[in-house]
């Protein structure tokens, strides 16, 4: 059955409308998926009764526009998180124990898959598959690091994937080898590690579709009504259309097609030809590119080399080619998001964006992550029209004593230039927040808590990283609601107003007023997508 918008009346609430009107309203009515009325309880009750729409009394709960994750990978996450979660395992012995337990559980022929692998256990040895191989004798083991930029395979997995030595790639990906040319198991960046994961057993069509459906329902349980998928492929689009046709799509999404450095002009033309594919709750017309990698592996593009002498190589062998591709997608009317973690990468992407002609009526492009920024980069952002899509939540891996791999790699106290969300806002730049799930937790309550507190929520003694960069409660909510809508050119999203889409997050208390410590446990009463209740506590 094709999916349609729903009818819903809510009364007895506080409304955070993100508009200049409706501040005193306590109720709203959604009809056929859009907000039809905002007012007091009596007015909305009467209108609902007249139209035969059931009324729910929220008894003082707070309604905000639906929360939108501006950088997420739910399709990928549905596959990746099917393995064992290795997060928090700090030693090789702990990793071996987890792999051995999974080995004992799995049937013959299955691979051990793991995600959320951290770099710290390998600080002295480097990432090596042989350190883990005999935890699962003879069985392929394929792991992916928490940042989705590095994979690790044991010898049986590498053999199954045909990885026998170094290879040349068209981007900065790398199969790491010993002095004698033998692969260590470390596979840097997606083009390299995808060879490994492509060799692993795949779910059936039905399992893949149901995994994506269930992933969206998991996201709804924390108040998310939508997100920007940053690793889109044709398969993603097909599954979204199928879910919607079956009446099983519970998320409003924009699909950013993942452009690989090796993609040709013919590939670009093919993607552009499909840019108008859309359904009721999903749309394409957007692109994701990389300019660099990550700080932890030395693949971020920095103004100055890191403590290991790395950080001066872009993801693209030809930066001119990056500019050509961006211009082609821009001229086609598509929205571009470029991954740029390092400060020099941000500056270089801004230089390319500055060459693009204006497009009447279309939003401008974004830069994703902006983990470190020099003062000059912040100044360059000012007036650029660029959206800064950032994830302060990723500070959870920093250590107060500066011993974490990210900080050590940056060197010379450069960690203080990290996650400068306040400076970006003060420069007049559009800011959006997200998770990068499954890199970090998908819960926007945690995302807001880190953006506001810049420390571990719930721990009053936790170190506060750069307190001058903290956001206010209102800014954090806006960065998950109104500002993502504005960044994508949607006047009917991110607000509670007549004519807006009926996407709502209903909170047990006001998320603007709640403290950063209270936010992670703030109840989600309802999640509503186009007038349909897709989650109820």
Coordinates of C-alpha atoms in Angstrom, one line a residue:
X1 CA 0.0 0.0 0.0
X2 CA 1.3 3.5 -0.8
X3 CA 2.1 5.6 2.2
X4 CA -0.2 8.6 3.0
X5 CA -0.1 11.4 5.5
X6 CA -2.0 11.0 8.8
X7 CA -4.4 12.9 10.9
X8 CA -3.6 13.8 14.5
X9 CA -4.7 16.3 17.2
X10 CA -2.6 17.1 20.2
X11 CA -3.6 19.3 23.1
X12 CA -2.4 20.2 26.6
X13 CA 1.2 20.9 25.4
X14 CA 3.9 23.6 25.3
X15 CA 4.9 24.4 21.7
X16 CA 8.4 25.4 20.6
X17 CA 7.4 26.7 17.2
X18 CA 10.7 28.1 15.9
X19 CA 8.6 31.0 14.6
X20 CA 7.6 34.5 15.9
X21 CA 4.0 33.3 16.4
X22 CA 2.3 30.5 18.4
X23 CA 4.3 31.0 21.6
X24 CA 1.1 30.9 23.6
X25 CA -0.4 28.0 21.7
X26 CA -1.1 24.7 23.6
X27 CA -2.4 22.5 20.8
X28 CA -2.1 21.7 17.1
X29 CA -4.0 19.6 14.5
X30 CA -2.5 17.7 11.6
X31 CA -4.6 16.7 8.6
X32 CA -3.3 14.6 5.8
X33 CA 0.2 14.9 7.0
X34 CA 0.4 18.7 7.4
X35 CA -0.3 21.1 10.2
X36 CA -3.8 22.5 9.6
X37 CA -4.3 24.5 12.9
X38 CA -2.4 25.8 15.9
X39 CA -4.2 27.3 18.8
X40 CA -5.6 26.7 22.3
X41 CA -7.0 23.4 23.5
X42 CA -10.6 24.3 23.0
X43 CA -10.2 25.5 19.5
X44 CA -8.2 22.5 18.4
X45 CA -10.6 20.1 20.2
X46 CA -13.5 21.6 18.4
X47 CA -11.9 21.4 15.0
X48 CA -10.8 17.8 15.6
X49 CA -14.3 16.8 16.6
X50 CA -15.7 18.4 13.6
X51 CA -13.3 16.5 11.3
X52 CA -13.5 13.2 13.1
X53 CA -9.9 13.2 14.3
X54 CA -9.0 11.7 17.6
X55 CA -7.5 14.0 20.3
X56 CA -4.5 13.2 22.5
X57 CA -3.9 15.2 25.7
X58 CA -0.2 15.5 26.3
X59 CA -0.6 16.7 29.9
X60 CA 2.1 19.4 29.7
X61 CA 4.6 17.8 27.3
X62 CA 6.7 19.9 25.0
X63 CA 6.3 19.7 21.2
X64 CA 9.1 20.7 18.9
X65 CA 9.4 20.3 15.1
X66 CA 10.8 16.9 14.3
X67 CA 14.5 16.4 14.9
X68 CA 16.7 15.9 11.9
X69 CA 20.2 14.3 11.9
X70 CA 22.2 16.3 9.4
X71 CA 24.9 13.6 8.9
X72 CA 24.0 9.9 9.3
X73 CA 24.5 6.5 7.7
X74 CA 21.4 4.4 8.6
X75 CA 21.6 2.0 5.6
X76 CA 25.3 1.3 6.3
X77 CA 24.7 1.1 10.0
X78 CA 22.0 -1.6 9.6
X79 CA 24.7 -3.8 8.1
X80 CA 27.7 -2.7 10.2
X81 CA 26.0 -3.0 13.5
X82 CA 25.0 -6.5 12.9
X83 CA 28.4 -7.5 14.1
X84 CA 29.9 -7.2 17.6
X85 CA 30.3 -3.8 19.2
X86 CA 33.9 -3.3 20.1
X87 CA 33.5 0.1 21.6
X88 CA 35.2 0.6 25.0
X89 CA 37.6 -2.4 24.6
X90 CA 40.9 -0.9 25.5
X91 CA 43.4 -3.8 25.1
X92 CA 44.2 -6.5 22.6
X93 CA 43.3 -9.1 25.2
X94 CA 39.8 -7.6 25.5
X95 CA 39.4 -7.6 21.8
X96 CA 40.6 -11.2 21.5
X97 CA 38.1 -12.3 24.2
X98 CA 35.2 -10.6 22.4
X99 CA 36.2 -12.2 19.0
X100 CA 36.6 -15.6 20.6
X101 CA 33.1 -15.5 22.2
X102 CA 31.6 -14.5 18.8
X103 CA 33.6 -17.3 17.1
X104 CA 32.2 -19.8 19.5
X105 CA 28.6 -18.6 18.9
X106 CA 28.7 -18.5 15.1
X107 CA 28.0 -21.4 12.7
X108 CA 30.6 -22.8 10.4
X109 CA 31.3 -20.6 7.4
X110 CA 30.1 -17.3 9.0
X111 CA 32.5 -14.3 9.3
X112 CA 33.2 -12.6 12.6
X113 CA 32.2 -9.0 11.9
X114 CA 32.9 -6.2 14.4
X115 CA 32.4 -2.4 14.5
X116 CA 33.3 0.5 16.7
X117 CA 36.9 -0.6 16.9
X118 CA 39.1 2.0 18.6
X119 CA 42.7 2.8 17.7
X120 CA 44.1 3.0 21.2
X121 CA 44.7 -0.8 21.7
X122 CA 47.1 -0.7 18.8
X123 CA 49.1 2.4 19.7
X124 CA 52.3 0.4 20.3
X125 CA 51.9 -2.2 17.6
X126 CA 49.9 -0.5 14.9
X127 CA 46.8 -2.1 13.5
X128 CA 47.6 -5.7 12.8
X129 CA 45.2 -8.6 12.0
X130 CA 47.7 -11.2 13.2
X131 CA 47.3 -10.0 16.8
X132 CA 43.7 -11.2 16.7
X133 CA 43.7 -14.2 14.3
X134 CA 44.0 -17.1 16.7
X135 CA 41.0 -15.8 18.7
X136 CA 38.9 -17.2 15.8
X137 CA 41.1 -20.0 14.2
X138 CA 40.6 -20.3 10.5
X139 CA 37.6 -18.0 10.5
X140 CA 37.6 -14.7 8.6
X141 CA 37.5 -11.7 10.9
X142 CA 36.6 -8.3 9.5
X143 CA 36.5 -5.2 11.7
X144 CA 35.8 -1.6 11.1
X145 CA 37.0 1.3 13.3
X146 CA 34.6 3.6 15.0
X147 CA 35.2 6.5 12.5
X148 CA 34.4 4.3 9.4
X149 CA 37.8 5.3 7.9
X150 CA 39.8 2.2 8.7
X151 CA 39.2 -1.6 8.4
X152 CA 41.1 -4.5 9.9
X153 CA 41.1 -8.1 8.6
X154 CA 42.8 -11.3 9.6
X155 CA 44.7 -13.5 7.1
X156 CA 41.6 -15.7 6.3
X157 CA 39.5 -12.6 5.6
X158 CA 42.2 -11.0 3.5
X159 CA 42.6 -14.2 1.5
X160 CA 38.9 -14.5 0.9
X161 CA 39.0 -10.9 -0.5
X162 CA 42.0 -11.6 -2.7
X163 CA 44.1 -9.0 -0.8
X164 CA 47.7 -10.2 -1.2
X165 CA 49.7 -7.0 -1.3
X166 CA 49.7 -3.3 -1.8
X167 CA 47.6 -1.7 -4.6
X168 CA 47.4 1.7 -6.3
X169 CA 44.1 3.5 -5.7
X170 CA 42.8 6.6 -7.4
X171 CA 42.2 8.2 -4.0
X172 CA 44.2 8.3 -0.7
X173 CA 43.1 4.7 0.3
X174 CA 45.8 2.3 1.2
X175 CA 46.4 -1.4 1.9
X176 CA 49.1 -1.2 4.6
X177 CA 51.9 -3.7 4.2
X178 CA 55.0 -4.8 6.1
X179 CA 58.5 -4.2 4.8
X180 CA 58.3 -7.5 2.8
X181 CA 55.0 -6.5 1.2
X182 CA 52.8 -8.6 3.3
X183 CA 49.5 -7.0 4.2
X184 CA 49.2 -6.2 7.9
X185 CA 45.4 -6.3 7.8
X186 CA 45.0 -2.5 8.1
X187 CA 43.0 -1.0 5.3
X188 CA 42.9 2.8 5.2
X189 CA 39.8 4.6 3.8
X190 CA 36.7 3.1 2.1
X191 CA 38.1 2.2 -1.3
X192 CA 40.6 -0.2 0.4
X193 CA 38.5 -1.7 3.1
X194 CA 35.4 -2.1 1.0
X195 CA 37.4 -4.9 -0.9
X196 CA 37.3 -6.8 2.3
X197 CA 33.7 -6.2 3.3
X198 CA 32.5 -6.9 -0.3
X199 CA 33.9 -10.4 0.1
X200 CA 31.8 -11.1 3.3
X201 CA 28.4 -12.9 3.1
X202 CA 25.6 -10.5 2.3
X203 CA 22.1 -10.4 3.7
X204 CA 19.2 -11.3 1.5
X205 CA 17.1 -8.6 -0.2
X206 CA 14.3 -9.0 2.4
X207 CA 16.8 -8.9 5.3
X208 CA 18.4 -5.8 4.0
X209 CA 15.1 -4.1 3.5
X210 CA 13.8 -5.1 6.9
X211 CA 17.1 -4.0 8.5
X212 CA 16.7 -0.5 7.1
X213 CA 13.1 -0.4 8.1
X214 CA 14.0 -1.4 11.7
X215 CA 16.9 1.0 11.8
X216 CA 14.5 3.9 11.1
X217 CA 12.2 2.7 13.8
X218 CA 15.2 2.6 16.2
X219 CA 16.0 6.2 15.3
X220 CA 12.3 7.2 15.9
X221 CA 12.6 6.0 19.4
X222 CA 15.0 8.8 20.3
X223 CA 12.9 11.5 18.6
X224 CA 14.4 11.6 15.2
X225 CA 12.0 12.1 12.4
X226 CA 14.5 12.4 9.6
X227 CA 18.1 12.7 8.4
X228 CA 20.6 13.2 5.6
X229 CA 22.0 9.9 4.4
X230 CA 25.6 10.6 3.6
X231 CA 26.5 7.4 1.9
X232 CA 23.7 7.1 -0.6
X233 CA 23.8 4.6 -3.5
X234 CA 21.3 3.3 -6.0
X235 CA 20.5 0.5 -3.6
X236 CA 19.5 2.9 -0.9
X237 CA 17.1 4.7 -3.2
X238 CA 15.5 1.4 -4.3
X239 CA 15.0 0.3 -0.7
X240 CA 13.4 3.6 0.3
X241 CA 11.0 3.4 -2.6
X242 CA 10.1 -0.1 -1.7
X243 CA 9.6 0.6 2.0
X244 CA 7.3 3.6 1.2
X245 CA 5.3 1.5 -1.2
X246 CA 4.8 -1.1 1.5
X247 CA 3.7 1.6 4.0
X248 CA 6.8 0.9 6.1
X249 CA 8.9 4.1 5.8
X250 CA 9.0 6.0 9.1
X251 CA 11.6 8.5 8.4
X252 CA 12.0 11.6 6.1
X253 CA 15.3 11.5 4.4
X254 CA 17.5 13.2 1.9
X255 CA 19.9 10.9 0.1
X256 CA 23.4 12.2 -0.7
X257 CA 24.8 10.0 -3.4
X258 CA 28.4 9.0 -2.5
X259 CA 30.8 10.2 -5.2
X260 CA 34.0 8.2 -5.4
X261 CA 37.2 9.7 -6.6
X262 CA 37.4 7.0 -9.3
X263 CA 33.9 8.0 -10.7
X264 CA 34.1 9.1 -14.3
X265 CA 32.3 11.8 -16.2
X266 CA 29.8 9.1 -17.3
X267 CA 29.2 8.3 -13.6
X268 CA 28.6 12.0 -12.9
X269 CA 26.1 12.2 -15.8
X270 CA 24.3 9.1 -14.6
X271 CA 23.9 10.5 -11.1
X272 CA 22.7 13.8 -12.4
X273 CA 20.1 12.1 -14.6
X274 CA 18.6 10.5 -11.5
X275 CA 18.7 13.6 -9.3
X276 CA 14.9 14.1 -9.3
X277 CA 14.0 10.7 -7.9
X278 CA 11.8 11.2 -4.9
X279 CA 8.9 9.8 -2.9
X280 CA 6.6 11.3 -0.4
X281 CA 9.1 11.0 2.4
X282 CA 12.4 10.8 0.6
X283 CA 14.4 12.7 -2.0
X284 CA 17.7 12.5 -3.9
X285 CA 19.4 15.5 -5.6
X286 CA 22.3 15.7 -3.2
X287 CA 26.0 14.6 -3.3
X288 CA 28.6 13.6 -0.8
X289 CA 32.3 13.9 -1.5
X290 CA 35.5 13.6 0.6
X291 CA 38.4 16.1 0.6
X292 CA 40.4 14.3 3.3
X293 CA 40.3 11.5 5.8
X294 CA 40.6 11.6 9.6
X295 CA 43.1 12.9 12.2
X296 CA 43.6 9.6 13.9
X297 CA 45.2 7.9 10.9
X298 CA 47.1 10.9 9.6
X299 CA 44.9 11.2 6.6
X300 CA 43.3 14.6 7.5
X301 CA 44.5 17.5 5.4
X302 CA 46.1 20.1 7.8
X303 CA 47.7 23.4 7.5
X304 CA 50.7 22.0 9.3
X305 CA 51.9 18.4 9.6
X306 CA 50.8 16.4 12.6
X307 CA 53.0 14.9 15.3
X308 CA 53.8 12.0 13.1
X309 CA 54.7 14.1 10.1
X310 CA 51.4 13.3 8.3
X311 CA 48.5 15.5 7.3
X312 CA 49.5 17.2 4.1
X313 CA 48.0 14.9 1.4
X314 CA 44.4 15.5 0.1
X315 CA 42.0 12.6 -0.6
X316 CA 42.1 13.5 -4.3
X317 CA 45.3 13.1 -6.4
X318 CA 44.0 15.9 -8.5
X319 CA 42.4 18.8 -6.6
X320 CA 41.5 20.3 -10.0
X321 CA 39.3 17.2 -10.6
X322 CA 37.5 17.8 -7.3
X323 CA 36.7 21.3 -8.6
X324 CA 35.4 20.0 -11.9
X325 CA 33.1 17.5 -10.3
X326 CA 31.7 20.0 -7.8
X327 CA 31.0 22.4 -10.6
X328 CA 29.2 19.8 -12.6
X329 CA 26.9 18.9 -9.7
X330 CA 26.4 22.5 -8.8
X331 CA 25.4 23.4 -12.3
X332 CA 22.9 20.5 -12.3
X333 CA 21.2 22.1 -9.3
X334 CA 22.3 19.5 -6.8
X335 CA 23.2 20.1 -3.1
X336 CA 26.8 19.2 -2.3
X337 CA 28.2 18.1 1.1
X338 CA 32.0 17.7 1.4
X339 CA 33.7 15.8 4.2
X340 CA 36.5 18.1 5.5
X341 CA 38.0 17.2 8.9
X342 CA 41.3 19.0 8.7
X343 CA 41.6 22.8 8.8
X344 CA 43.4 23.0 5.4
X345 CA 40.8 20.8 3.9
X346 CA 38.1 23.2 5.0
X347 CA 40.0 26.2 3.5
X348 CA 40.6 24.4 0.2
X349 CA 36.9 23.3 -0.1
X350 CA 35.9 26.9 0.6
X351 CA 38.2 28.1 -2.1
X352 CA 36.4 25.8 -4.6
X353 CA 33.0 26.7 -3.4
X354 CA 33.8 30.4 -3.8
X355 CA 34.2 29.9 -7.6
X356 CA 30.7 28.6 -8.0
X357 CA 28.1 30.9 -9.7
X358 CA 24.9 31.9 -7.8
X359 CA 21.8 29.7 -8.3
X360 CA 18.6 31.6 -7.7
X361 CA 16.2 29.8 -5.4
X362 CA 18.6 27.0 -4.5
X363 CA 20.4 26.5 -1.2
X364 CA 24.2 26.6 -1.0
X365 CA 26.4 23.7 -0.1
X366 CA 27.8 22.3 3.2
X367 CA 31.0 21.2 4.7
X368 CA 30.9 18.2 6.9
X369 CA 32.7 17.8 10.3
X370 CA 35.1 20.8 10.4
X371 CA 36.8 19.2 13.3
X372 CA 39.7 21.7 13.6
X373 CA 39.7 25.3 12.4
X374 CA 42.3 28.0 12.5
X375 CA 41.2 31.6 13.1
X376 CA 41.8 32.2 9.4
X377 CA 39.5 29.4 8.5
X378 CA 36.7 30.8 10.7
X379 CA 37.2 34.2 9.0
X380 CA 37.0 32.5 5.6
X381 CA 33.7 30.9 6.5
X382 CA 32.2 34.3 7.3
X383 CA 30.0 35.4 4.4
X384 CA 30.7 32.2 2.4
X385 CA 27.0 31.0 2.5
X386 CA 28.3 27.6 3.5
X387 CA 26.5 25.4 6.1
X388 CA 28.8 24.0 8.7
X389 CA 27.5 20.5 9.6
X390 CA 29.3 19.6 12.8
X391 CA 29.3 16.8 15.5
X392 CA 30.5 18.0 18.9
X393 CA 29.4 14.6 20.1
X394 CA 32.7 13.3 18.8
X395 CA 34.5 15.0 21.6
X396 CA 33.6 12.0 23.7
X397 CA 36.8 10.3 22.6
X398 CA 39.0 13.1 23.9
X399 CA 40.8 12.7 27.2
X400 CA 41.3 15.4 29.8
X401 CA 45.0 14.7 30.0
X402 CA 45.4 15.0 26.3
X403 CA 46.5 11.4 25.9
X404 CA 43.9 10.4 23.3
X405 CA 45.1 9.5 19.9
X406 CA 43.3 12.4 18.2
X407 CA 45.0 15.0 20.5
X408 CA 48.4 13.3 20.3
X409 CA 48.3 13.2 16.5
X410 CA 47.4 16.9 16.3
X411 CA 50.2 17.8 18.6
X412 CA 51.4 21.2 20.0
X413 CA 48.1 22.0 21.8
X414 CA 46.1 22.2 18.6
X415 CA 43.2 20.3 20.2
X416 CA 42.0 23.7 21.4
X417 CA 41.0 24.5 17.8
X418 CA 38.6 21.5 17.8
X419 CA 34.8 21.7 17.3
X420 CA 34.5 25.5 17.3
X421 CA 30.7 25.6 17.0
X422 CA 30.4 28.9 18.9
X423 CA 33.0 30.6 16.8
X424 CA 31.2 29.3 13.6
X425 CA 27.9 30.7 14.8
X426 CA 29.4 34.0 15.8
X427 CA 30.8 34.3 12.3
X428 CA 27.2 34.2 11.0
X429 CA 27.5 30.7 9.5
X430 CA 24.6 28.3 9.3
X431 CA 25.2 25.5 11.8
X432 CA 23.6 22.1 11.8
X433 CA 24.3 19.2 14.2
X434 CA 24.3 15.4 13.6
X435 CA 25.8 12.2 14.8
X436 CA 27.6 10.5 11.9
X437 CA 25.9 7.3 13.1
X438 CA 27.3 4.6 13.4
X439 CA 30.5 6.6 14.1
X440 CA 28.8 8.0 17.2
X441 CA 25.5 7.4 19.0
X442 CA 22.5 8.4 17.0
X443 CA 20.6 9.9 20.0
X444 CA 20.2 13.7 19.5
X445 CA 19.8 14.1 23.2
X446 CA 23.4 13.1 23.6
X447 CA 24.3 15.3 20.6
X448 CA 22.7 18.3 22.3
X449 CA 24.3 17.5 25.6
X450 CA 27.8 17.5 24.2
X451 CA 27.1 20.6 22.1
X452 CA 26.0 22.5 25.2
X453 CA 28.1 21.0 28.0
X454 CA 31.2 19.9 26.0
X455 CA 31.8 17.2 28.7
X456 CA 30.5 13.8 29.5
X457 CA 26.8 14.3 30.5
X458 CA 25.9 13.1 34.0
X459 CA 29.4 13.5 35.3
X460 CA 29.7 16.8 37.2
X461 CA 33.5 16.3 37.5
X462 CA 34.1 15.6 33.9
X463 CA 36.6 17.9 32.1
X464 CA 34.9 20.6 30.0
X465 CA 36.6 21.0 26.6
X466 CA 36.8 24.7 25.4
X467 CA 33.9 26.0 27.5
X468 CA 33.8 29.2 25.4
X469 CA 32.4 27.1 22.6
X470 CA 29.3 25.9 24.4
X471 CA 25.9 26.3 22.7
X472 CA 22.7 27.4 24.4
X473 CA 19.7 25.2 24.8
X474 CA 17.8 27.1 22.2
X475 CA 20.7 26.9 19.7
X476 CA 21.1 23.2 20.1
X477 CA 17.4 22.6 19.3
X478 CA 17.5 25.0 16.4
X479 CA 20.6 23.1 15.0
X480 CA 18.5 19.9 14.9
X481 CA 15.3 21.5 13.6
X482 CA 15.0 24.9 11.9
X483 CA 18.6 25.3 10.7
X484 CA 18.8 22.0 8.8
X485 CA 15.5 22.9 7.1
X486 CA 16.8 26.3 6.1
X487 CA 20.1 24.8 4.9
X488 CA 18.2 22.6 2.5
X489 CA 15.8 25.2 1.3
X490 CA 12.7 23.9 3.0
X491 CA 10.3 26.6 4.2
X492 CA 7.8 24.0 5.4
X493 CA 10.1 22.0 7.8
X494 CA 11.8 22.7 11.1
X495 CA 8.8 24.9 12.3
X496 CA 5.4 24.4 13.9
X497 CA 3.2 26.5 11.6
X498 CA 0.1 26.0 9.5
X499 CA 1.1 24.4 6.2
X500 CA 4.3 22.8 7.6
X501 CA 4.8 19.1 7.4
X502 CA 3.5 17.2 10.4
X503 CA 6.8 16.0 11.7
X504 CA 7.0 16.4 15.5
X505 CA 9.1 15.3 18.5
X506 CA 7.2 15.3 21.7
X507 CA 9.2 15.6 24.9
X508 CA 8.4 14.8 28.5
X509 CA 10.0 18.2 29.4
X510 CA 11.3 21.2 27.5
X511 CA 14.7 20.3 25.8
X512 CA 15.6 23.9 25.7
X513 CA 15.3 24.3 29.5
X514 CA 16.7 20.9 30.5
X515 CA 20.3 20.9 31.5
X516 CA 23.0 19.0 29.5
X517 CA 23.1 16.4 32.3
X518 CA 19.3 16.0 32.1
X519 CA 19.0 15.7 28.3
X520 CA 20.1 12.1 27.8
X521 CA 17.3 10.8 30.0
X522 CA 14.6 13.3 28.8
X523 CA 11.6 11.1 27.8
X524 CA 10.5 11.0 24.2
X525 CA 6.7 10.8 24.5
X526 CA 5.9 10.6 20.8
X527 CA 7.7 10.8 17.4
X528 CA 5.4 11.8 14.6
X529 CA 6.2 11.7 10.9
X530 CA 3.8 13.3 8.5
X531 CA 1.0 13.0 11.0
X532 CA 1.6 9.4 11.8
X533 CA 2.8 8.3 15.3
X534 CA 5.8 6.2 14.5
X535 CA 7.0 5.9 18.1
X536 CA 5.1 6.1 21.4
X537 CA 6.7 5.7 24.8

